[in-house]
Tab-separated table of N, CA, C and O in Angstrom:
chain	number	residue	atom	x	y	z
A	18	UNK	N	-22.894	99.380	-71.674
A	18	UNK	CA	-22.618	99.738	-70.300
A	18	UNK	C	-21.120	99.655	-70.082
A	18	UNK	O	-20.431	98.905	-70.759
A	19	UNK	N	-20.635	100.387	-69.132
A	19	UNK	CA	-19.216	100.393	-68.799
A	19	UNK	C	-18.905	99.290	-67.791
A	19	UNK	O	-19.804	98.683	-67.205
A	20	UNK	N	-17.627	99.072	-67.548
A	20	UNK	CA	-17.178	97.977	-66.716
A	20	UNK	C	-17.708	98.083	-65.271
A	20	UNK	O	-18.059	97.085	-64.663
A	21	UNK	N	-17.802	99.293	-64.756
A	21	UNK	CA	-18.317	99.485	-63.396
A	21	UNK	C	-19.768	99.048	-63.262
A	21	UNK	O	-20.164	98.452	-62.264
A	22	UNK	N	-20.568	99.343	-64.274
A	22	UNK	CA	-21.972	98.933	-64.274
A	22	UNK	C	-22.091	97.425	-64.390
A	22	UNK	O	-22.906	96.795	-63.707
A	23	UNK	N	-21.272	96.803	-65.248
A	23	UNK	CA	-21.290	95.349	-65.364
A	23	UNK	C	-20.888	94.713	-64.035
A	23	UNK	O	-21.503	93.738	-63.603
A	24	UNK	N	-19.916	95.290	-63.387
A	24	UNK	CA	-19.495	94.796	-62.075
A	24	UNK	C	-20.643	94.876	-61.076
A	24	UNK	O	-20.910	93.919	-60.345
A	25	UNK	N	-21.311	96.002	-61.049
A	25	UNK	CA	-22.436	96.186	-60.122
A	25	UNK	C	-23.550	95.184	-60.400
A	25	UNK	O	-24.110	94.585	-59.498
A	26	UNK	N	-23.857	94.966	-61.664
A	26	UNK	CA	-24.978	94.088	-62.027
A	26	UNK	C	-24.682	92.608	-61.850
A	26	UNK	O	-25.599	91.812	-61.674
A	27	UNK	N	-23.411	92.237	-61.905
A	27	UNK	CA	-23.070	90.818	-61.824
A	27	UNK	C	-22.438	90.412	-60.497
A	27	UNK	O	-22.355	89.230	-60.183
A	28	UNK	N	-21.959	91.378	-59.733
A	28	UNK	CA	-21.266	91.061	-58.488
A	28	UNK	C	-19.813	90.683	-58.694
A	28	UNK	O	-19.107	90.381	-57.743
A	29	UNK	N	-19.347	90.692	-59.935
A	29	UNK	CA	-17.946	90.402	-60.228
A	29	UNK	C	-17.135	91.693	-60.082
A	29	UNK	O	-17.592	92.758	-60.479
A	30	UNK	N	-15.961	91.587	-59.506
A	30	UNK	CA	-15.125	92.777	-59.365
A	30	UNK	C	-14.629	93.230	-60.738
A	30	UNK	O	-14.572	92.444	-61.689
A	31	UNK	N	-14.263	94.494	-60.824
A	31	UNK	CA	-13.703	95.034	-62.061
A	31	UNK	C	-12.442	94.247	-62.423
A	31	UNK	O	-12.213	93.920	-63.590
A	32	UNK	N	-11.659	93.921	-61.424
A	32	UNK	CA	-10.443	93.138	-61.658
A	32	UNK	C	-10.778	91.782	-62.277
A	32	UNK	O	-10.117	91.323	-63.202
A	33	UNK	N	-11.815	91.127	-61.757
A	33	UNK	CA	-12.235	89.837	-62.317
A	33	UNK	C	-12.693	89.988	-63.755
A	33	UNK	O	-12.360	89.159	-64.608
A	34	UNK	N	-13.447	91.035	-64.035
A	34	UNK	CA	-13.933	91.257	-65.401
A	34	UNK	C	-12.770	91.456	-66.364
A	34	UNK	O	-12.783	90.922	-67.477
A	35	UNK	N	-11.750	92.159	-65.929
A	35	UNK	CA	-10.573	92.337	-66.776
A	35	UNK	C	-9.849	91.008	-66.981
A	35	UNK	O	-9.338	90.729	-68.066
A	36	UNK	N	-9.808	90.191	-65.936
A	36	UNK	CA	-9.200	88.865	-66.054
A	36	UNK	C	-9.983	88.008	-67.044
A	36	UNK	O	-9.393	87.330	-67.882
A	37	UNK	N	-11.308	88.040	-66.955
A	37	UNK	CA	-12.133	87.269	-67.890
A	37	UNK	C	-11.838	87.694	-69.328
A	37	UNK	O	-11.759	86.860	-70.228
A	38	UNK	N	-11.680	88.986	-69.532
A	38	UNK	CA	-11.355	89.480	-70.874
A	38	UNK	C	-9.968	88.980	-71.298
A	38	UNK	O	-9.784	88.510	-72.426
A	39	UNK	N	-9.011	89.056	-70.390
A	39	UNK	CA	-7.647	88.599	-70.676
A	39	UNK	C	-7.626	87.117	-71.068
A	39	UNK	O	-6.852	86.702	-71.921
A	40	UNK	N	-8.514	86.331	-70.459
A	40	UNK	CA	-8.591	84.899	-70.737
A	40	UNK	C	-9.432	84.583	-71.978
A	40	UNK	O	-9.589	83.424	-72.344
A	41	UNK	N	-9.994	85.608	-72.589
A	41	UNK	CA	-10.791	85.417	-73.793
A	41	UNK	C	-12.228	85.004	-73.501
A	41	UNK	O	-12.952	84.603	-74.417
A	42	UNK	N	-12.652	85.110	-72.246
A	42	UNK	CA	-14.011	84.719	-71.872
A	42	UNK	C	-15.020	85.829	-72.158
A	42	UNK	O	-16.190	85.549	-72.385
A	43	UNK	N	-14.574	87.048	-72.096
A	43	UNK	CA	-15.400	88.224	-72.398
A	43	UNK	C	-14.732	88.992	-73.529
A	43	UNK	O	-13.500	89.106	-73.539
A	44	UNK	N	-15.527	89.525	-74.424
A	44	UNK	CA	-14.974	90.291	-75.538
A	44	UNK	C	-15.770	91.578	-75.724
A	44	UNK	O	-16.590	91.683	-76.647
A	45	UNK	N	-15.539	92.550	-74.848
A	45	UNK	CA	-16.285	93.803	-74.968
A	45	UNK	C	-15.836	94.616	-76.182
A	45	UNK	O	-14.714	94.463	-76.665
A	46	UNK	N	-16.742	95.458	-76.630
A	46	UNK	CA	-16.387	96.396	-77.695
A	46	UNK	C	-15.503	97.475	-77.070
A	46	UNK	O	-15.577	97.736	-75.864
A	47	UNK	N	-14.658	98.056	-77.869
A	47	UNK	CA	-13.811	99.161	-77.400
A	47	UNK	C	-14.271	100.444	-78.076
A	47	UNK	O	-14.420	100.508	-79.296
A	48	UNK	N	-14.515	101.432	-77.263
A	48	UNK	CA	-14.895	102.747	-77.784
A	48	UNK	C	-13.637	103.460	-78.271
A	48	UNK	O	-12.515	103.087	-77.882
A	49	UNK	N	-13.785	104.480	-79.107
A	49	UNK	CA	-12.608	105.224	-79.578
A	49	UNK	C	-11.761	105.762	-78.417
A	49	UNK	O	-10.549	105.885	-78.543
A	50	UNK	N	-12.399	106.021	-77.301
A	50	UNK	CA	-11.678	106.522	-76.123
A	50	UNK	C	-10.882	105.421	-75.422
A	50	UNK	O	-10.101	105.698	-74.524
A	51	UNK	N	-11.101	104.154	-75.826
A	51	UNK	CA	-10.402	103.039	-75.189
A	51	UNK	C	-11.229	102.349	-74.116
A	51	UNK	O	-10.848	101.286	-73.626
A	52	UNK	N	-12.347	102.971	-73.733
A	52	UNK	CA	-13.201	102.352	-72.729
A	52	UNK	C	-13.826	101.069	-73.263
A	52	UNK	O	-14.131	100.971	-74.454
A	53	UNK	N	-14.038	100.138	-72.356
A	53	UNK	CA	-14.748	98.913	-72.721
A	53	UNK	C	-16.245	99.204	-72.701
A	53	UNK	O	-16.727	99.881	-71.807
A	54	UNK	N	-16.963	98.625	-73.649
A	54	UNK	CA	-18.419	98.774	-73.703
A	54	UNK	C	-19.023	97.371	-73.709
A	54	UNK	O	-18.710	96.562	-74.575
A	55	UNK	N	-19.859	97.105	-72.709
A	55	UNK	CA	-20.471	95.790	-72.565
A	55	UNK	C	-21.945	95.859	-72.920
A	55	UNK	O	-22.603	96.868	-72.712
A	56	UNK	N	-22.461	94.745	-73.431
A	56	UNK	CA	-23.867	94.645	-73.771
A	56	UNK	C	-24.613	93.809	-72.751
A	56	UNK	O	-24.022	93.218	-71.836
A	57	UNK	N	-25.918	93.720	-72.918
A	57	UNK	CA	-26.760	92.929	-72.022
A	57	UNK	C	-26.341	91.458	-72.002
A	57	UNK	O	-26.404	90.802	-70.978
A	58	UNK	N	-25.905	90.941	-73.161
A	58	UNK	CA	-25.497	89.533	-73.218
A	58	UNK	C	-24.283	89.268	-72.332
A	58	UNK	O	-24.101	88.147	-71.853
A	59	UNK	N	-23.477	90.293	-72.081
A	59	UNK	CA	-22.300	90.113	-71.226
A	59	UNK	C	-22.693	89.861	-69.771
A	59	UNK	O	-21.949	89.202	-69.046
A	60	UNK	N	-23.841	90.350	-69.357
A	60	UNK	CA	-24.329	90.055	-68.006
A	60	UNK	C	-24.532	88.548	-67.867
A	60	UNK	O	-24.090	87.932	-66.890
A	61	UNK	N	-25.168	87.941	-68.851
A	61	UNK	CA	-25.380	86.488	-68.837
A	61	UNK	C	-24.058	85.732	-68.917
A	61	UNK	O	-23.866	84.721	-68.235
A	62	UNK	N	-23.150	86.209	-69.746
A	62	UNK	CA	-21.854	85.544	-69.884
A	62	UNK	C	-21.111	85.557	-68.549
A	62	UNK	O	-20.575	84.529	-68.120
A	63	UNK	N	-21.102	86.694	-67.883
A	63	UNK	CA	-20.402	86.782	-66.595
A	63	UNK	C	-21.078	85.888	-65.561
A	63	UNK	O	-20.396	85.204	-64.786
A	64	UNK	N	-22.389	85.847	-65.566
A	64	UNK	CA	-23.092	84.931	-64.648
A	64	UNK	C	-22.652	83.500	-64.901
A	64	UNK	O	-22.414	82.724	-63.973
A	65	UNK	N	-22.544	83.131	-66.173
A	65	UNK	CA	-22.110	81.784	-66.529
A	65	UNK	C	-20.680	81.510	-66.091
A	65	UNK	O	-20.367	80.437	-65.569
A	66	UNK	N	-19.810	82.470	-66.315
A	66	UNK	CA	-18.411	82.315	-65.904
A	66	UNK	C	-18.330	82.096	-64.402
A	66	UNK	O	-17.642	81.187	-63.920
A	67	UNK	N	-19.043	82.911	-63.654
A	67	UNK	CA	-18.999	82.807	-62.187
A	67	UNK	C	-19.573	81.473	-61.702
A	67	UNK	O	-19.051	80.871	-60.768
A	68	UNK	N	-20.630	81.003	-62.351
A	68	UNK	CA	-21.207	79.712	-61.988
A	68	UNK	C	-20.209	78.590	-62.231
A	68	UNK	O	-20.013	77.710	-61.390
A	69	UNK	N	-19.564	78.627	-63.384
A	69	UNK	CA	-18.610	77.568	-63.709
A	69	UNK	C	-17.359	77.645	-62.834
A	69	UNK	O	-16.803	76.612	-62.457
A	70	UNK	N	-16.926	78.849	-62.484
A	70	UNK	CA	-15.808	78.974	-61.545
A	70	UNK	C	-16.198	78.401	-60.187
A	70	UNK	O	-15.408	77.690	-59.555
A	71	UNK	N	-17.419	78.693	-59.741
A	71	UNK	CA	-17.899	78.156	-58.458
A	71	UNK	C	-17.998	76.635	-58.506
A	71	UNK	O	-17.871	75.967	-57.470
A	72	UNK	N	-18.181	76.077	-59.703
A	72	UNK	CA	-18.248	74.622	-59.870
A	72	UNK	C	-16.862	73.998	-59.941
A	72	UNK	O	-16.733	72.788	-60.127
A	73	UNK	N	-15.822	74.831	-59.805
A	73	UNK	CA	-14.466	74.311	-59.773
A	73	UNK	C	-13.778	74.221	-61.120
A	73	UNK	O	-12.695	73.656	-61.217
A	74	UNK	N	-14.388	74.774	-62.154
A	74	UNK	CA	-13.777	74.719	-63.478
A	74	UNK	C	-12.734	75.823	-63.620
A	74	UNK	O	-12.913	76.920	-63.095
A	75	UNK	N	-11.651	75.538	-64.344
A	75	UNK	CA	-10.645	76.571	-64.577
A	75	UNK	C	-11.010	77.370	-65.824
A	75	UNK	O	-11.903	76.996	-66.582
A	76	UNK	N	-10.308	78.467	-66.036
A	76	UNK	CA	-10.688	79.368	-67.127
A	76	UNK	C	-10.510	78.722	-68.502
A	76	UNK	O	-11.277	79.012	-69.416
A	77	UNK	N	-9.533	77.820	-68.661
A	77	UNK	CA	-9.352	77.155	-69.954
A	77	UNK	C	-10.553	76.256	-70.255
A	77	UNK	O	-11.055	76.240	-71.394
A	78	UNK	N	-11.029	75.533	-69.257
A	78	UNK	CA	-12.196	74.668	-69.447
A	78	UNK	C	-13.442	75.513	-69.692
A	78	UNK	O	-14.259	75.191	-70.552
A	79	UNK	N	-13.560	76.603	-68.964
A	79	UNK	CA	-14.706	77.499	-69.161
A	79	UNK	C	-14.706	78.043	-70.589
A	79	UNK	O	-15.756	78.113	-71.232
A	80	UNK	N	-13.537	78.393	-71.101
A	80	UNK	CA	-13.458	78.906	-72.477
A	80	UNK	C	-13.963	77.872	-73.476
A	80	UNK	O	-14.595	78.236	-74.472
A	81	UNK	N	-13.706	76.590	-73.198
A	81	UNK	CA	-14.193	75.531	-74.080
A	81	UNK	C	-15.707	75.359	-73.973
A	81	UNK	O	-16.383	75.122	-74.966
A	82	UNK	N	-16.225	75.432	-72.752
A	82	UNK	CA	-17.627	75.111	-72.511
A	82	UNK	C	-18.579	76.290	-72.689
A	82	UNK	O	-19.743	76.093	-73.045
A	83	UNK	N	-18.117	77.493	-72.426
A	83	UNK	CA	-18.992	78.670	-72.433
A	83	UNK	C	-19.778	78.844	-73.736
A	83	UNK	O	-20.974	79.136	-73.688
A	84	UNK	N	-19.168	78.637	-74.899
A	84	UNK	CA	-19.952	78.805	-76.140
A	84	UNK	C	-21.102	77.800	-76.267
A	84	UNK	O	-22.024	78.019	-77.045
A	85	UNK	N	-21.040	76.723	-75.507
A	85	UNK	CA	-22.072	75.674	-75.589
A	85	UNK	C	-23.135	75.830	-74.500
A	85	UNK	O	-23.934	74.911	-74.284
A	86	UNK	N	-23.134	76.944	-73.796
A	86	UNK	CA	-24.094	77.168	-72.719
A	86	UNK	C	-25.173	78.132	-73.191
A	86	UNK	O	-24.932	78.983	-74.044
A	87	UNK	N	-26.347	77.984	-72.616
A	87	UNK	CA	-27.455	78.886	-72.913
A	87	UNK	C	-28.033	79.384	-71.589
A	87	UNK	O	-28.012	78.673	-70.589
A	88	UNK	N	-28.510	80.608	-71.607
A	88	UNK	CA	-29.064	81.232	-70.409
A	88	UNK	C	-30.510	81.590	-70.694
A	88	UNK	O	-30.793	82.385	-71.593
A	89	UNK	N	-31.426	81.000	-69.934
A	89	UNK	CA	-32.842	81.284	-70.147
A	89	UNK	C	-33.341	82.431	-69.270
A	89	UNK	O	-34.529	82.652	-69.147
A	90	UNK	N	-32.400	83.152	-68.654
A	90	UNK	CA	-32.769	84.253	-67.772
A	90	UNK	C	-32.849	83.837	-66.322
A	90	UNK	O	-32.821	84.669	-65.431
A	91	UNK	N	-32.977	82.563	-66.067
A	91	UNK	CA	-33.067	82.051	-64.704
A	91	UNK	C	-31.878	81.168	-64.346
A	91	UNK	O	-31.408	81.177	-63.240
A	92	UNK	N	-31.446	80.378	-65.325
A	92	UNK	CA	-30.361	79.445	-65.063
A	92	UNK	C	-29.518	79.253	-66.319
A	92	UNK	O	-29.978	79.490	-67.430
A	93	UNK	N	-28.306	78.816	-66.100
A	93	UNK	CA	-27.405	78.515	-67.191
A	93	UNK	C	-27.398	77.012	-67.371
A	93	UNK	O	-27.356	76.258	-66.402
A	94	UNK	N	-27.473	76.566	-68.620
A	94	UNK	CA	-27.482	75.122	-68.866
A	94	UNK	C	-26.787	74.817	-70.177
A	94	UNK	O	-26.723	75.673	-71.059
A	95	UNK	N	-26.285	73.576	-70.288
A	95	UNK	CA	-25.661	73.179	-71.556
A	95	UNK	C	-26.687	73.214	-72.686
A	95	UNK	O	-27.832	72.810	-72.509
A	96	UNK	N	-26.263	73.703	-73.833
A	96	UNK	CA	-27.147	73.768	-74.993
A	96	UNK	C	-27.108	72.478	-75.797
A	96	UNK	O	-27.958	72.259	-76.640
A	97	UNK	N	-26.115	71.627	-75.521
A	97	UNK	CA	-26.015	70.365	-76.248
A	97	UNK	C	-25.440	69.291	-75.321
A	97	UNK	O	-24.704	69.589	-74.399
A	98	UNK	N	-25.800	68.053	-75.606
A	98	UNK	CA	-25.340	66.956	-74.756
A	98	UNK	C	-23.869	66.619	-74.977
A	98	UNK	O	-23.278	65.874	-74.203
A	99	UNK	N	-23.248	67.194	-75.993
A	99	UNK	CA	-21.838	66.956	-76.255
A	99	UNK	C	-20.926	67.441	-75.147
A	99	UNK	O	-19.772	67.032	-75.058
A	100	UNK	N	-21.442	68.312	-74.284
A	100	UNK	CA	-20.660	68.827	-73.159
A	100	UNK	C	-20.579	67.850	-71.999
A	100	UNK	O	-19.697	67.963	-71.164
A	101	UNK	N	-21.500	66.923	-71.948
A	101	UNK	CA	-21.609	66.042	-70.784
A	101	UNK	C	-20.304	65.305	-70.470
A	101	UNK	O	-19.892	65.267	-69.310
A	102	UNK	N	-19.597	64.745	-71.448
A	102	UNK	CA	-18.330	64.086	-71.108
A	102	UNK	C	-17.324	65.033	-70.454
A	102	UNK	O	-16.614	64.647	-69.518
A	103	UNK	N	-17.268	66.278	-70.932
A	103	UNK	CA	-16.361	67.258	-70.329
A	103	UNK	C	-16.773	67.572	-68.891
A	103	UNK	O	-15.923	67.699	-68.003
A	104	UNK	N	-18.070	67.687	-68.671
A	104	UNK	CA	-18.553	67.963	-67.316
A	104	UNK	C	-18.275	66.779	-66.389
A	104	UNK	O	-17.875	66.961	-65.240
A	105	UNK	N	-18.445	65.572	-66.896
A	105	UNK	CA	-18.130	64.382	-66.094
A	105	UNK	C	-16.629	64.315	-65.780
A	105	UNK	O	-16.237	63.963	-64.667
A	106	UNK	N	-15.802	64.662	-66.753
A	106	UNK	CA	-14.350	64.676	-66.538
A	106	UNK	C	-13.991	65.643	-65.409
A	106	UNK	O	-13.209	65.324	-64.515
A	107	UNK	N	-14.579	66.821	-65.429
A	107	UNK	CA	-14.304	67.809	-64.393
A	107	UNK	C	-14.830	67.347	-63.033
A	107	UNK	O	-14.203	67.573	-62.005
A	108	UNK	N	-15.966	66.671	-63.037
A	108	UNK	CA	-16.517	66.151	-61.783
A	108	UNK	C	-15.584	65.106	-61.190
A	108	UNK	O	-15.345	65.077	-59.985
A	109	UNK	N	-15.030	64.238	-62.034
A	109	UNK	CA	-14.083	63.227	-61.564
A	109	UNK	C	-12.823	63.875	-60.996
A	109	UNK	O	-12.282	63.429	-59.989
A	110	UNK	N	-12.365	64.928	-61.652
A	110	UNK	CA	-11.188	65.660	-61.158
A	110	UNK	C	-11.465	66.232	-59.772
A	110	UNK	O	-10.659	66.108	-58.857
A	111	UNK	N	-12.634	66.829	-59.613
A	111	UNK	CA	-13.014	67.385	-58.316
A	111	UNK	C	-13.176	66.292	-57.265
A	111	UNK	O	-12.767	66.460	-56.110
A	112	UNK	N	-13.753	65.153	-57.650
A	112	UNK	CA	-13.912	64.044	-56.711
A	112	UNK	C	-12.552	63.554	-56.220
A	112	UNK	O	-12.383	63.234	-55.039
A	113	UNK	N	-11.576	63.514	-57.116
A	113	UNK	CA	-10.223	63.126	-56.714
A	113	UNK	C	-9.620	64.109	-55.736
A	113	UNK	O	-8.981	63.720	-54.750
A	114	UNK	N	-9.834	65.396	-55.986
A	114	UNK	CA	-9.312	66.424	-55.087
A	114	UNK	C	-9.988	66.327	-53.717
A	114	UNK	O	-9.331	66.480	-52.680
A	115	UNK	N	-11.281	66.074	-53.696
A	115	UNK	CA	-12.013	65.910	-52.433
A	115	UNK	C	-11.461	64.718	-51.668
A	115	UNK	O	-11.224	64.790	-50.453
A	116	UNK	N	-11.223	63.612	-52.349
A	116	UNK	CA	-10.682	62.412	-51.702
A	116	UNK	C	-9.315	62.703	-51.081
A	116	UNK	O	-9.027	62.272	-49.957
A	117	UNK	N	-8.474	63.447	-51.800
A	117	UNK	CA	-7.161	63.801	-51.259
A	117	UNK	C	-7.291	64.684	-50.022
A	117	UNK	O	-6.563	64.500	-49.044
A	118	UNK	N	-8.213	65.626	-50.059
A	118	UNK	CA	-8.421	66.494	-48.895
A	118	UNK	C	-8.944	65.699	-47.700
A	118	UNK	O	-8.530	65.934	-46.560
A	119	UNK	N	-9.841	64.760	-47.927
A	119	UNK	CA	-10.353	63.930	-46.832
A	119	UNK	C	-9.245	63.072	-46.230
A	119	UNK	O	-9.184	62.906	-45.006
A	120	UNK	N	-8.362	62.553	-47.053
A	120	UNK	CA	-7.226	61.772	-46.558
A	120	UNK	C	-6.313	62.654	-45.715
A	120	UNK	O	-5.851	62.239	-44.636
A	121	UNK	N	-6.055	63.871	-46.180
A	121	UNK	CA	-5.218	64.802	-45.419
A	121	UNK	C	-5.876	65.154	-44.088
A	121	UNK	O	-5.210	65.221	-43.048
A	122	UNK	N	-7.196	65.363	-44.107
A	122	UNK	CA	-7.901	65.680	-42.861
A	122	UNK	C	-7.819	64.517	-41.888
A	122	UNK	O	-7.609	64.706	-40.687
A	123	UNK	N	-7.977	63.286	-42.382
A	123	UNK	CA	-7.867	62.110	-41.511
A	123	UNK	C	-6.479	62.012	-40.894
A	123	UNK	O	-6.338	61.681	-39.711
A	124	UNK	N	-5.427	62.308	-41.673
A	124	UNK	CA	-4.064	62.281	-41.144
A	124	UNK	C	-3.892	63.346	-40.064
A	124	UNK	O	-3.263	63.098	-39.029
A	125	UNK	N	-4.475	64.506	-40.280
A	125	UNK	CA	-4.407	65.572	-39.277
A	125	UNK	C	-5.160	65.172	-38.017
A	125	UNK	O	-4.689	65.400	-36.896
A	126	UNK	N	-6.328	64.552	-38.178
A	126	UNK	CA	-7.081	64.066	-37.016
A	126	UNK	C	-6.254	63.073	-36.207
A	126	UNK	O	-6.267	63.092	-34.970
A	127	UNK	N	-5.513	62.197	-36.888
A	127	UNK	CA	-4.658	61.228	-36.210
A	127	UNK	C	-3.590	61.941	-35.386
A	127	UNK	O	-3.325	61.567	-34.231
A	128	UNK	N	-2.986	62.978	-35.968
A	128	UNK	CA	-1.984	63.746	-35.220
A	128	UNK	C	-2.600	64.440	-34.011
A	128	UNK	O	-2.006	64.460	-32.927
A	129	UNK	N	-3.775	65.008	-34.204
A	129	UNK	CA	-4.449	65.707	-33.102
A	129	UNK	C	-4.762	64.727	-31.981
A	129	UNK	O	-4.502	65.009	-30.800
A	130	UNK	N	-5.292	63.568	-32.325
A	130	UNK	CA	-5.653	62.570	-31.310
A	130	UNK	C	-4.433	61.999	-30.597
A	130	UNK	O	-4.508	61.625	-29.430
A	131	UNK	N	-3.292	61.954	-31.296
A	131	UNK	CA	-2.074	61.396	-30.704
A	131	UNK	C	-1.334	62.404	-29.840
A	131	UNK	O	-0.393	62.037	-29.143
A	132	UNK	N	-1.751	63.647	-29.890
A	132	UNK	CA	-1.086	64.682	-29.110
A	132	UNK	C	-1.648	64.695	-27.694
A	132	UNK	O	-2.833	64.929	-27.486
A	133	UNK	N	-0.767	64.419	-26.748
A	133	UNK	CA	-1.192	64.388	-25.340
A	133	UNK	C	-1.448	65.812	-24.863
A	133	UNK	O	-0.640	66.705	-25.100
A	134	UNK	N	-2.561	66.011	-24.194
A	134	UNK	CA	-2.837	67.350	-23.662
A	134	UNK	C	-1.888	67.653	-22.501
A	134	UNK	O	-1.591	66.783	-21.688
A	135	UNK	N	-1.382	68.868	-22.469
A	135	UNK	CA	-0.494	69.304	-21.395
A	135	UNK	C	-1.218	70.368	-20.586
A	135	UNK	O	-1.696	71.349	-21.121
A	136	UNK	N	-1.299	70.152	-19.309
A	136	UNK	CA	-1.965	71.120	-18.424
A	136	UNK	C	-1.010	71.525	-17.330
A	136	UNK	O	-0.567	70.661	-16.575
A	137	UNK	N	-0.674	72.730	-17.128
A	137	UNK	CA	-0.794	73.806	-18.117
A	137	UNK	C	0.204	73.578	-19.246
A	137	UNK	O	1.161	72.830	-19.090
A	138	UNK	N	-0.033	74.229	-20.322
A	138	UNK	CA	0.833	74.054	-21.484
A	138	UNK	C	2.269	74.411	-21.128
A	138	UNK	O	2.531	75.435	-20.502
A	139	UNK	N	3.194	73.531	-21.459
A	139	UNK	CA	4.614	73.730	-21.167
A	139	UNK	C	5.312	74.132	-22.458
A	139	UNK	O	5.524	73.283	-23.329
A	140	UNK	N	5.707	75.431	-22.582
A	140	UNK	CA	6.358	75.877	-23.822
A	140	UNK	C	7.629	75.080	-24.114
A	140	UNK	O	7.963	74.844	-25.270
A	141	UNK	N	8.340	74.630	-23.104
A	141	UNK	CA	9.573	73.879	-23.329
A	141	UNK	C	9.277	72.543	-23.996
A	141	UNK	O	10.091	72.015	-24.763
A	142	UNK	N	8.094	71.977	-23.753
A	142	UNK	CA	7.738	70.685	-24.326
A	142	UNK	C	7.438	70.806	-25.833
A	142	UNK	O	7.446	69.812	-26.530
A	143	UNK	N	7.202	72.011	-26.301
A	143	UNK	CA	6.829	72.212	-27.700
A	143	UNK	C	8.017	72.644	-28.568
A	143	UNK	O	7.844	72.888	-29.745
A	144	UNK	N	9.212	72.727	-27.988
A	144	UNK	CA	10.377	73.107	-28.791
A	144	UNK	C	10.775	71.952	-29.695
A	144	UNK	O	10.746	70.803	-29.299
A	145	UNK	N	11.143	72.307	-30.892
A	145	UNK	CA	11.549	71.281	-31.860
A	145	UNK	C	12.814	70.600	-31.404
A	145	UNK	O	13.695	71.215	-30.788
A	146	UNK	N	12.897	69.319	-31.682
A	146	UNK	CA	14.100	68.563	-31.355
A	146	UNK	C	15.184	68.925	-32.376
A	146	UNK	O	14.941	68.917	-33.557
A	147	UNK	N	16.332	69.270	-31.879
A	147	UNK	CA	17.432	69.626	-32.804
A	147	UNK	C	18.624	68.748	-32.582
A	147	UNK	O	18.830	68.114	-31.617
């Protein structure tokens, strides 16, 4: 199948599919005309890539983990338990990022609560001090 058909079947944009290829995540055959030719297995690979991207993994980590994944037609899952430490590492990274975002949100809430409401809003009161 051509790239447009793979895009339609997976929901990934053509641009994303080209990026996946550039990152070494997809390896389509090349026809003599230069067109990319994808197989049925590429549908599963793209589904896996999109799932792992949605899980917050970057393309370098996906490249490491993708060969160890299996697709039973319904879901993507690790084919071996050796991946578990890598998945835990990524989960910890995401947990740290979530904690930082929650701290930033709390700081913003503090600023919002400390801001006195002005009725009606006075534009002169909002000018930066220089």
